[in-house]
CSV table of N, CA and C in Angstrom, one decimal:
chain,number,residue,atom,x,y,z
N,649,MET,N,0.8,-1.1,0.0
N,649,MET,CA,0.0,0.0,0.0
N,649,MET,C,0.9,1.2,0.0
N,650,GLN,N,0.5,2.2,-0.8
N,650,GLN,CA,1.3,3.4,-0.9
N,650,GLN,C,0.4,4.6,-0.6
N,651,ALA,N,1.0,5.6,0.1
N,651,ALA,CA,0.2,6.8,0.5
N,651,ALA,C,1.0,8.0,0.0
N,652,LEU,N,0.2,9.0,-0.6
N,652,LEU,CA,0.9,10.2,-1.0
N,652,LEU,C,0.9,11.2,0.1
N,653,GLU,N,2.1,11.8,0.3
N,653,GLU,CA,2.3,12.8,1.3
N,653,GLU,C,2.8,14.1,0.6
N,654,HIS,N,2.8,15.2,1.3
N,654,HIS,CA,3.4,16.4,0.9
N,654,HIS,C,4.6,16.7,1.8
N,655,ASP,N,5.7,17.1,1.2
N,655,ASP,CA,6.9,17.5,2.0
N,655,ASP,C,6.8,18.9,2.3
N,656,ASP,N,7.8,19.5,3.0
N,656,ASP,CA,7.8,20.9,3.5
N,656,ASP,C,7.6,21.9,2.3
N,657,ALA,N,8.1,21.5,1.1
N,657,ALA,CA,8.1,22.4,0.0
N,657,ALA,C,6.7,22.3,-0.8
N,658,GLY,N,5.9,21.4,-0.3
N,658,GLY,CA,4.6,21.2,-1.0
N,658,GLY,C,4.6,20.1,-2.1
N,659,ALA,N,5.8,19.6,-2.4
N,659,ALA,CA,5.9,18.6,-3.5
N,659,ALA,C,5.3,17.2,-3.0
N,660,ARG,N,4.7,16.5,-3.9
N,660,ARG,CA,4.2,15.2,-3.6
N,660,ARG,C,5.3,14.2,-3.4
N,661,THR,N,5.3,13.5,-2.4
N,661,THR,CA,6.2,12.4,-2.2
N,661,THR,C,5.4,11.1,-1.9
N,662,GLN,N,6.0,10.0,-2.0
N,662,GLN,CA,5.3,8.8,-1.7
N,662,GLN,C,5.9,8.0,-0.6
N,663,ARG,N,5.1,7.6,0.4
N,663,ARG,CA,5.6,6.8,1.5
N,663,ARG,C,5.1,5.3,1.2
N,664,ARG,N,6.1,4.4,1.3
N,664,ARG,CA,5.8,3.0,1.0
N,664,ARG,C,5.5,2.3,2.3
N,665,HIS,N,4.5,1.5,2.2
N,665,HIS,CA,4.1,0.6,3.3
N,665,HIS,C,4.8,-0.7,3.1
N,666,ARG,N,5.6,-1.1,4.1
N,666,ARG,CA,6.3,-2.4,4.1
N,666,ARG,C,5.5,-3.4,5.0
N,667,THR,N,5.3,-4.6,4.4
N,667,THR,CA,4.7,-5.7,5.1
N,667,THR,C,5.6,-6.1,6.3
N,668,ASN,N,5.0,-6.2,7.5
N,668,ASN,CA,5.8,-6.8,8.6
N,668,ASN,C,5.8,-8.3,8.4
N,669,PRO,N,7.0,-8.9,8.2
N,669,PRO,CA,7.1,-10.3,7.9
N,669,PRO,C,6.5,-11.2,9.1
N,670,TRP,N,6.6,-10.7,10.3
N,670,TRP,CA,6.2,-11.6,11.4
N,670,TRP,C,4.7,-11.6,11.6
N,671,THR,N,4.1,-10.5,11.5
N,671,THR,CA,2.6,-10.5,11.6
N,671,THR,C,2.0,-11.1,10.4
N,672,PHE,N,2.5,-10.9,9.2
N,672,PHE,CA,2.0,-11.5,8.0
N,672,PHE,C,2.1,-13.0,8.1
N,673,SER,N,3.3,-13.5,8.5
N,673,SER,CA,3.5,-14.9,8.6
N,673,SER,C,2.7,-15.6,9.7
N,674,ALA,N,2.5,-14.9,10.8
N,674,ALA,CA,1.6,-15.4,11.8
N,674,ALA,C,0.1,-15.5,11.3
N,675,ASN,N,-0.3,-14.6,10.5
N,675,ASN,CA,-1.6,-14.7,9.9
N,675,ASN,C,-1.7,-15.8,8.9
N,676,VAL,N,-0.7,-16.0,8.1
N,676,VAL,CA,-0.7,-17.1,7.2
N,676,VAL,C,-0.7,-18.4,7.9
N,677,GLY,N,0.1,-18.5,9.0
N,677,GLY,CA,0.1,-19.7,9.8
N,677,GLY,C,-1.3,-20.0,10.5
N,678,LEU,N,-2.0,-18.9,10.9
N,678,LEU,CA,-3.3,-19.0,11.5
N,678,LEU,C,-4.3,-19.6,10.5
N,679,PHE,N,-4.3,-19.1,9.3
N,679,PHE,CA,-5.2,-19.6,8.3
N,679,PHE,C,-4.8,-21.0,7.8
N,680,ALA,N,-3.5,-21.2,7.7
N,680,ALA,CA,-3.1,-22.5,7.3
N,680,ALA,C,-3.5,-23.6,8.3
N,681,GLY,N,-3.4,-23.3,9.5
N,681,GLY,CA,-3.8,-24.2,10.6
N,681,GLY,C,-5.3,-24.4,10.6
N,682,LEU,N,-6.1,-23.3,10.4
N,682,LEU,CA,-7.5,-23.5,10.4
N,682,LEU,C,-8.0,-24.3,9.2
N,683,ILE,N,-7.5,-23.9,8.0
N,683,ILE,CA,-8.0,-24.6,6.8
N,683,ILE,C,-7.5,-26.0,6.7
N,684,TRP,N,-6.2,-26.3,6.9
N,684,TRP,CA,-5.7,-27.6,6.7
N,684,TRP,C,-6.0,-28.5,8.0
N,685,GLY,N,-6.1,-27.8,9.1
N,685,GLY,CA,-6.5,-28.5,10.3
N,685,GLY,C,-8.0,-29.1,10.2
N,686,LEU,N,-8.9,-28.2,9.7
N,686,LEU,CA,-10.2,-28.7,9.5
N,686,LEU,C,-10.3,-29.8,8.4
N,687,ILE,N,-9.5,-29.7,7.4
N,687,ILE,CA,-9.4,-30.7,6.4
N,687,ILE,C,-8.9,-32.0,7.0
N,688,LYS,N,-7.9,-31.9,7.8
N,688,LYS,CA,-7.3,-33.1,8.5
N,688,LYS,C,-8.4,-33.8,9.4
N,689,ILE,N,-9.1,-33.0,10.1
N,689,ILE,CA,-10.2,-33.5,10.9
N,689,ILE,C,-11.3,-34.2,10.1
N,690,PHE,N,-11.6,-33.6,9.0
N,690,PHE,CA,-12.6,-34.2,8.0
N,690,PHE,C,-12.1,-35.5,7.5
N,691,PHE,N,-10.8,-35.5,7.1
N,691,PHE,CA,-10.2,-36.8,6.6
N,691,PHE,C,-10.2,-37.9,7.6
N,692,TYR,N,-10.0,-37.5,8.9
N,692,TYR,CA,-9.9,-38.5,10.0
N,692,TYR,C,-11.3,-39.0,10.2
N,693,VAL,N,-12.3,-38.1,10.3
N,693,VAL,CA,-13.7,-38.5,10.6
N,693,VAL,C,-14.2,-39.4,9.5
N,694,PHE,N,-13.9,-39.1,8.3
N,694,PHE,CA,-14.4,-40.0,7.2
N,694,PHE,C,-13.4,-41.1,6.8
N,695,GLU,N,-12.5,-41.3,7.6
N,695,GLU,CA,-11.6,-42.5,7.6
N,695,GLU,C,-10.7,-42.5,6.3
N,696,PHE,N,-10.3,-41.4,5.8
N,696,PHE,CA,-9.3,-41.3,4.8
N,696,PHE,C,-7.9,-41.6,5.4
N,697,THR,N,-7.8,-41.2,6.7
N,697,THR,CA,-6.5,-41.4,7.4
N,697,THR,C,-6.8,-42.0,8.8
N,698,LYS,N,-5.9,-42.8,9.3
N,698,LYS,CA,-6.1,-43.4,10.6
N,698,LYS,C,-5.2,-42.7,11.7
N,699,VAL,N,-4.5,-41.7,11.2
N,699,VAL,CA,-3.6,-40.9,12.2
N,699,VAL,C,-4.5,-39.7,12.7
N,700,GLU,N,-4.6,-39.7,14.0
N,700,GLU,CA,-5.5,-38.7,14.6
N,700,GLU,C,-5.0,-37.2,14.3
N,701,PRO,N,-5.9,-36.3,14.3
N,701,PRO,CA,-5.5,-34.9,14.2
N,701,PRO,C,-4.7,-34.5,15.4
N,702,ALA,N,-3.7,-33.7,15.2
N,702,ALA,CA,-2.8,-33.3,16.3
N,702,ALA,C,-2.2,-34.4,17.1
N,703,PHE,N,-1.9,-35.5,16.4
N,703,PHE,CA,-1.3,-36.7,17.0
N,703,PHE,C,-0.1,-36.3,17.8
N,704,PHE,N,0.7,-35.3,17.4
N,704,PHE,CA,1.9,-34.9,18.1
N,704,PHE,C,1.6,-34.4,19.5
N,705,ALA,N,0.4,-34.0,19.8
N,705,ALA,CA,0.0,-33.6,21.2
N,705,ALA,C,-0.6,-34.7,22.0
N,706,LYS,N,-0.7,-35.9,21.4
N,706,LYS,CA,-1.4,-37.0,22.0
N,706,LYS,C,-0.9,-37.4,23.4
N,707,THR,N,0.4,-37.3,23.6
N,707,THR,CA,1.0,-37.7,24.8
N,707,THR,C,0.6,-36.9,26.0
N,708,TRP,N,0.0,-35.7,25.8
N,708,TRP,CA,-0.4,-34.8,26.9
N,708,TRP,C,-1.9,-35.0,27.3
N,709,TYR,N,-2.6,-35.9,26.6
N,709,TYR,CA,-4.0,-36.0,26.8
N,709,TYR,C,-4.4,-37.5,27.1
N,710,VAL,N,-5.5,-37.7,27.7
N,710,VAL,CA,-6.0,-39.0,28.0
N,710,VAL,C,-6.3,-39.7,26.7
N,711,ASP,N,-5.9,-41.0,26.6
N,711,ASP,CA,-6.1,-41.7,25.3
N,711,ASP,C,-7.5,-41.6,24.8
N,712,GLY,N,-7.6,-41.2,23.6
N,712,GLY,CA,-8.9,-41.1,22.9
N,712,GLY,C,-9.6,-39.7,23.0
N,713,TYR,N,-9.0,-38.8,23.9
N,713,TYR,CA,-9.7,-37.5,24.0
N,713,TYR,C,-9.6,-36.7,22.8
N,714,LEU,N,-8.6,-36.7,22.0
N,714,LEU,CA,-8.4,-35.9,20.8
N,714,LEU,C,-9.4,-36.3,19.7
N,715,VAL,N,-10.1,-37.4,19.8
N,715,VAL,CA,-11.0,-37.8,18.8
N,715,VAL,C,-12.5,-37.6,19.3
N,716,THR,N,-12.7,-36.8,20.3
N,716,THR,CA,-14.0,-36.5,20.8
N,716,THR,C,-14.4,-35.1,20.2
N,717,ARG,N,-15.6,-34.6,20.4
N,717,ARG,CA,-16.0,-33.3,19.8
N,717,ARG,C,-15.1,-32.2,20.5
N,718,GLN,N,-14.9,-32.3,21.8
N,718,GLN,CA,-14.1,-31.3,22.4
N,718,GLN,C,-12.6,-31.5,22.0
N,719,GLY,N,-12.2,-32.7,21.8
N,719,GLY,CA,-10.9,-33.0,21.4
N,719,GLY,C,-10.5,-32.5,20.0
N,720,TYR,N,-11.5,-32.5,19.1
N,720,TYR,CA,-11.3,-31.9,17.8
N,720,TYR,C,-11.0,-30.4,17.9
N,721,VAL,N,-11.6,-29.7,18.8
N,721,VAL,CA,-11.3,-28.3,19.0
N,721,VAL,C,-9.9,-28.1,19.6
N,722,VAL,N,-9.6,-28.9,20.6
N,722,VAL,CA,-8.2,-28.9,21.1
N,722,VAL,C,-7.2,-29.3,20.0
N,723,SER,N,-7.5,-30.3,19.2
N,723,SER,CA,-6.6,-30.6,18.1
N,723,SER,C,-6.4,-29.5,17.1
N,724,LEU,N,-7.5,-28.8,16.8
N,724,LEU,CA,-7.5,-27.6,15.9
N,724,LEU,C,-6.6,-26.6,16.5
N,725,PHE,N,-6.7,-26.3,17.8
N,725,PHE,CA,-5.9,-25.3,18.5
N,725,PHE,C,-4.4,-25.7,18.3
N,726,TRP,N,-4.0,-27.0,18.5
N,726,TRP,CA,-2.6,-27.4,18.4
N,726,TRP,C,-2.1,-27.3,17.0
N,727,ILE,N,-3.0,-27.6,16.0
N,727,ILE,CA,-2.6,-27.6,14.6
N,727,ILE,C,-2.4,-26.1,14.2
N,728,VAL,N,-3.2,-25.2,14.7
N,728,VAL,CA,-3.1,-23.8,14.4
N,728,VAL,C,-1.8,-23.3,15.1
N,729,ALA,N,-1.6,-23.6,16.3
N,729,ALA,CA,-0.3,-23.2,17.0
N,729,ALA,C,0.9,-23.7,16.3
N,730,GLY,N,0.9,-24.9,15.9
N,730,GLY,CA,2.0,-25.5,15.1
N,730,GLY,C,2.2,-24.8,13.8
N,731,SER,N,1.1,-24.5,13.1
N,731,SER,CA,1.2,-23.8,11.8
N,731,SER,C,1.7,-22.4,12.0
N,732,ILE,N,1.3,-21.7,13.0
N,732,ILE,CA,1.9,-20.4,13.2
N,732,ILE,C,3.4,-20.4,13.4
N,733,ALA,N,3.8,-21.4,14.3
N,733,ALA,CA,5.2,-21.5,14.5
N,733,ALA,C,6.0,-21.9,13.2
N,734,ALA,N,5.4,-22.8,12.5
N,734,ALA,CA,6.0,-23.2,11.2
N,734,ALA,C,6.1,-22.1,10.2
N,735,ALA,N,5.1,-21.3,10.1
N,735,ALA,CA,5.0,-20.1,9.2
N,735,ALA,C,6.1,-19.1,9.6
N,736,LEU,N,6.2,-18.9,10.9
N,736,LEU,CA,7.3,-17.9,11.4
N,736,LEU,C,8.7,-18.5,11.1
N,737,LEU,N,8.9,-19.8,11.3
N,737,LEU,CA,10.1,-20.4,10.9
N,737,LEU,C,10.4,-20.3,9.4
N,738,TYR,N,9.4,-20.5,8.6
N,738,TYR,CA,9.5,-20.4,7.2
N,738,TYR,C,9.9,-18.9,6.8
N,739,ALA,N,9.2,-18.0,7.4
N,739,ALA,CA,9.6,-16.6,7.1
N,739,ALA,C,11.0,-16.2,7.5
N,740,LEU,N,11.4,-16.8,8.6
N,740,LEU,CA,12.8,-16.5,9.1
N,740,LEU,C,13.8,-17.0,8.1
N,741,LEU,N,13.6,-18.2,7.6
N,741,LEU,CA,14.6,-18.9,6.8
N,741,LEU,C,14.4,-18.8,5.3
N,742,PHE,N,13.2,-18.8,4.8
N,742,PHE,CA,13.0,-18.9,3.3
N,742,PHE,C,12.1,-17.9,2.7
N,743,ARG,N,11.8,-16.8,3.3
N,743,ARG,CA,10.8,-15.9,2.7
N,743,ARG,C,11.2,-15.2,1.4
N,744,LYS,N,12.4,-15.2,1.1
N,744,LYS,CA,12.9,-14.6,-0.2
N,744,LYS,C,12.9,-15.6,-1.4
N,745,LEU,N,12.6,-16.8,-1.1
N,745,LEU,CA,12.6,-17.8,-2.2
N,745,LEU,C,11.3,-17.6,-3.1
N,746,GLN,N,11.4,-18.1,-4.3
N,746,GLN,CA,10.3,-17.9,-5.2
N,746,GLN,C,9.7,-19.2,-5.7
N,747,GLY,N,8.4,-19.2,-6.0
N,747,GLY,CA,7.7,-20.3,-6.6
N,747,GLY,C,7.1,-21.3,-5.5
N,748,PRO,N,6.4,-22.3,-6.0
N,748,PRO,CA,5.8,-23.2,-5.0
N,748,PRO,C,6.7,-24.3,-4.5
N,749,TRP,N,7.9,-24.6,-5.1
N,749,TRP,CA,8.7,-25.7,-4.8
N,749,TRP,C,9.3,-25.6,-3.4
N,750,PRO,N,9.7,-24.4,-2.9
N,750,PRO,CA,10.2,-24.4,-1.5
N,750,PRO,C,9.1,-24.8,-0.5
N,751,GLY,N,7.8,-24.4,-0.8
N,751,GLY,CA,6.7,-24.8,0.1
N,751,GLY,C,6.5,-26.3,0.0
N,752,VAL,N,6.6,-26.9,-1.2
N,752,VAL,CA,6.4,-28.4,-1.3
N,752,VAL,C,7.5,-29.1,-0.5
N,753,ILE,N,8.7,-28.6,-0.6
N,753,ILE,CA,9.8,-29.3,0.2
N,753,ILE,C,9.6,-29.0,1.7
N,754,TYR,N,9.2,-27.8,2.0
N,754,TYR,CA,8.9,-27.5,3.5
N,754,TYR,C,7.8,-28.5,4.0
N,755,GLY,N,6.8,-28.7,3.3
N,755,GLY,CA,5.7,-29.6,3.7
N,755,GLY,C,6.2,-31.0,3.9
N,756,LEU,N,7.0,-31.5,2.9
N,756,LEU,CA,7.6,-32.8,2.9
N,756,LEU,C,8.6,-33.0,4.1
N,757,VAL,N,9.3,-32.0,4.4
N,757,VAL,CA,10.3,-32.0,5.6
N,757,VAL,C,9.5,-32.1,6.9
N,758,TRP,N,8.4,-31.4,7.0
N,758,TRP,CA,7.6,-31.5,8.2
N,758,TRP,C,6.9,-32.8,8.3
N,759,TRP,N,6.4,-33.3,7.2
N,759,TRP,CA,5.8,-34.7,7.2
N,759,TRP,C,6.8,-35.7,7.6
N,760,ALA,N,8.0,-35.6,7.1
N,760,ALA,CA,9.1,-36.6,7.4
N,760,ALA,C,9.4,-36.5,8.9
N,761,ALA,N,9.5,-35.3,9.4
N,761,ALA,CA,9.9,-35.1,10.8
N,761,ALA,C,8.8,-35.6,11.7
N,762,LEU,N,7.6,-35.4,11.4
N,762,LEU,CA,6.5,-35.9,12.3
N,762,LEU,C,6.2,-37.4,12.1
N,763,TYR,N,6.2,-37.9,10.9
N,763,TYR,CA,5.8,-39.2,10.6
N,763,TYR,C,7.0,-40.3,10.6
N,764,MET,N,8.2,-39.8,10.4
N,764,MET,CA,9.3,-40.7,10.4
N,764,MET,C,10.2,-40.6,11.7
N,765,TRP,N,10.1,-39.5,12.4
N,765,TRP,CA,10.9,-39.3,13.6
N,765,TRP,C,10.1,-39.1,14.8
N,766,LEU,N,9.3,-38.0,15.0
N,766,LEU,CA,8.7,-37.7,16.2
N,766,LEU,C,7.5,-38.7,16.6
N,767,GLY,N,6.7,-39.0,15.6
N,767,GLY,CA,5.6,-39.9,15.8
N,767,GLY,C,6.0,-41.3,16.3
N,768,PRO,N,6.8,-41.9,15.5
N,768,PRO,CA,7.3,-43.3,15.9
N,768,PRO,C,8.1,-43.3,17.2
N,769,SER,N,9.0,-42.3,17.4
N,769,SER,CA,9.8,-42.2,18.5
N,769,SER,C,9.1,-42.0,19.8
N,770,THR,N,7.9,-41.4,19.8
N,770,THR,CA,7.1,-41.2,20.9
N,770,THR,C,6.0,-42.2,21.0
N,771,GLY,N,5.8,-43.0,20.0
N,771,GLY,CA,4.8,-44.1,20.0
N,771,GLY,C,3.4,-43.7,19.7
N,772,VAL,N,3.2,-42.4,19.2
N,772,VAL,CA,1.9,-42.0,18.8
N,772,VAL,C,1.4,-42.3,17.4
N,773,THR,N,2.4,-42.7,16.6
N,773,THR,CA,2.0,-43.2,15.2
N,773,THR,C,2.9,-44.5,15.0
N,774,ASP,N,2.4,-45.3,14.0
N,774,ASP,CA,3.1,-46.4,13.6
N,774,ASP,C,4.3,-46.0,12.7
N,775,LEU,N,5.2,-46.8,12.5
N,775,LEU,CA,6.3,-46.6,11.6
N,775,LEU,C,5.7,-46.3,10.2
N,776,VAL,N,6.3,-45.4,9.4
N,776,VAL,CA,5.7,-45.0,8.2
N,776,VAL,C,5.4,-46.1,7.2
N,777,TRP,N,6.3,-47.1,7.2
N,777,TRP,CA,6.0,-48.2,6.3
N,777,TRP,C,5.0,-49.2,6.8
N,778,LYS,N,4.5,-49.0,8.0
N,778,LYS,CA,3.4,-49.8,8.5
N,778,LYS,C,2.0,-49.1,8.4
N,779,LEU,N,2.0,-47.9,7.9
N,779,LEU,CA,0.8,-47.2,7.6
N,779,LEU,C,0.1,-47.8,6.4
N,780,ASP,N,-1.3,-47.8,6.4
N,780,ASP,CA,-2.0,-48.2,5.2
N,780,ASP,C,-1.8,-47.1,4.1
N,781,LEU,N,-2.0,-47.5,2.9
N,781,LEU,CA,-1.8,-46.6,1.8
N,781,LEU,C,-2.6,-45.4,1.8
N,782,ASN,N,-3.9,-45.5,2.2
N,782,ASN,CA,-4.8,-44.3,2.3
N,782,ASN,C,-4.2,-43.3,3.3
N,783,THR,N,-3.8,-43.8,4.4
N,783,THR,CA,-3.2,-42.9,5.4
N,783,THR,C,-2.0,-42.3,4.9
N,784,PHE,N,-1.1,-43.1,4.4
N,784,PHE,CA,0.2,-42.6,3.9
N,784,PHE,C,0.0,-41.5,2.9
N,785,TRP,N,-0.8,-41.7,1.8
N,785,TRP,CA,-0.9,-40.7,0.8
N,785,TRP,C,-1.8,-39.5,1.2
N,786,THR,N,-2.8,-39.8,2.0
N,786,THR,CA,-3.6,-38.6,2.4
N,786,THR,C,-2.8,-37.7,3.3
N,787,ASP,N,-2.1,-38.2,4.2
N,787,ASP,CA,-1.3,-37.3,5.1
N,787,ASP,C,-0.2,-36.7,4.4
N,788,LEU,N,0.5,-37.4,3.5
N,788,LEU,CA,1.6,-36.8,2.8
N,788,LEU,C,1.1,-35.7,1.9
N,789,CYS,N,0.0,-35.9,1.2
N,789,CYS,CA,-0.5,-34.8,0.3
N,789,CYS,C,-1.0,-33.7,1.1
N,790,LEU,N,-1.6,-33.9,2.3
N,790,LEU,CA,-2.1,-32.9,3.2
N,790,LEU,C,-0.9,-32.0,3.6
N,791,PHE,N,0.2,-32.6,4.0
N,791,PHE,CA,1.3,-31.8,4.4
N,791,PHE,C,2.0,-31.1,3.3
N,792,VAL,N,2.0,-31.6,2.1
N,792,VAL,CA,2.5,-30.9,0.9
N,792,VAL,C,1.7,-29.7,0.6
N,793,MET,N,0.3,-29.8,0.7
N,793,MET,CA,-0.5,-28.7,0.4
N,793,MET,C,-0.4,-27.7,1.5
N,794,TRP,N,-0.3,-28.1,2.7
N,794,TRP,CA,-0.1,-27.2,3.9
N,794,TRP,C,1.2,-26.4,3.7
N,795,GLY,N,2.2,-27.1,3.3
N,795,GLY,CA,3.5,-26.4,3.0
N,795,GLY,C,3.5,-25.4,1.9
N,796,VAL,N,2.8,-25.8,0.8
N,796,VAL,CA,2.6,-24.9,-0.3
N,796,VAL,C,1.8,-23.7,0.1
N,797,PHE,N,0.8,-23.9,0.9
N,797,PHE,CA,0.0,-22.7,1.3
N,797,PHE,C,0.8,-21.8,2.1
N,798,ILE,N,1.6,-22.3,3.0
N,798,ILE,CA,2.5,-21.4,3.9
N,798,ILE,C,3.6,-20.8,3.0
N,799,GLY,N,4.3,-21.7,2.3
N,799,GLY,CA,5.4,-21.2,1.5
N,799,GLY,C,5.1,-20.2,0.4
N,800,PHE,N,4.1,-20.6,-0.4
N,800,PHE,CA,3.8,-19.7,-1.5
N,800,PHE,C,3.1,-18.4,-1.1
N,801,SER,N,2.3,-18.4,0.0
N,801,SER,CA,1.7,-17.2,0.5
N,801,SER,C,2.8,-16.2,1.0
N,802,ILE,N,3.8,-16.8,1.7
N,802,ILE,CA,4.8,-15.9,2.3
N,802,ILE,C,5.8,-15.5,1.2
N,803,ASN,N,6.2,-16.4,0.3
N,803,ASN,CA,7.1,-16.0,-0.8
N,803,ASN,C,6.5,-15.0,-1.7
N,804,PHE,N,5.2,-15.2,-2.0
N,804,PHE,CA,4.6,-14.3,-3.0
N,804,PHE,C,4.5,-12.9,-2.4
N,805,GLU,N,4.2,-12.8,-1.1
N,805,GLU,CA,4.1,-11.4,-0.5
N,805,GLU,C,5.5,-10.7,-0.5
N,806,PHE,N,6.5,-11.4,-0.2
N,806,PHE,CA,7.8,-10.7,-0.1
N,806,PHE,C,8.6,-10.6,-1.4
N,807,THR,N,8.4,-11.5,-2.3
N,807,THR,CA,9.0,-11.3,-3.6
N,807,THR,C,8.2,-10.4,-4.5
N,808,ASP,N,6.9,-10.3,-4.3
N,808,ASP,CA,6.1,-9.4,-5.0
N,808,ASP,C,6.3,-8.0,-4.5
N,809,GLU,N,6.5,-7.8,-3.2
N,809,GLU,CA,6.7,-6.5,-2.6
N,809,GLU,C,8.0,-5.9,-3.2
N,810,GLN,N,9.0,-6.7,-3.5
N,810,GLN,CA,10.2,-6.2,-4.1
N,810,GLN,C,9.9,-5.7,-5.5
N,811,SER,N,9.1,-6.4,-6.3
N,811,SER,CA,8.8,-5.9,-7.6
N,811,SER,C,7.9,-4.7,-7.6
N,812,ARG,N,7.1,-4.5,-6.6
N,812,ARG,CA,6.2,-3.3,-6.5
N,812,ARG,C,7.1,-2.1,-6.1
N,813,ASN,N,8.1,-2.3,-5.3
N,813,ASN,CA,9.0,-1.2,-4.9
N,813,ASN,C,10.0,-0.8,-5.9
N,814,SER,N,10.2,-1.7,-6.9
N,814,SER,CA,11.2,-1.3,-8.0
N,814,SER,C,10.4,-0.8,-9.2
N,815,ASP,N,9.2,-0.5,-9.1
N,815,ASP,CA,8.4,0.0,-10.2
N,815,ASP,C,8.9,1.4,-10.6
N,816,PRO,N,9.4,1.6,-11.8
N,816,PRO,CA,9.9,3.0,-12.2
N,816,PRO,C,8.8,4.0,-12.4
N,817,THR,N,7.6,3.7,-12.5
N,817,THR,CA,6.5,4.7,-12.6
N,817,THR,C,6.0,5.2,-11.3
N,818,VAL,N,6.5,4.7,-10.2
N,818,VAL,CA,6.1,5.2,-8.9
N,818,VAL,C,6.7,6.5,-8.6
N,819,LEU,N,6.0,7.4,-8.0
N,819,LEU,CA,6.5,8.7,-7.7
N,819,LEU,C,7.5,8.6,-6.6
N,820,LYS,N,8.5,9.5,-6.6
N,820,LYS,CA,9.5,9.5,-5.6
N,820,LYS,C,9.6,10.8,-4.9
């Protein structure tokens, strides 16, 4: 967003608004968590996947709680909190990259970290090669789309801002 101002001599100057990367990324993480968390809950309820929503928080709750109505709300909270943290981390490390591929890779890395390391090591998920094919592909694709949502949203904002600020037709 750009606003016209007048300097002391009365000439028009232009003030550029810069997007705050931290608040923008937190908002992206919030919506990523809400959208993809609700989709994950939908997939679990309709048995596309057997891995519970917010399974990474399962060790803190009574067994089976996260798959109750109240548990789905708690799961959504944890998914949103994790998505905000992941979006802030993405902004810190990768916000200047372009295109969807960094987001795809980011989603795959998170999937691998949760399904190949954290989940099996804490006992909240089976080993990845013991998952049924529907669970494997559903959750893998879900994490890829979540990563693309976070990565592409953040990358587009900050690489597009650079092109807006280098526009030669803008008043100075």
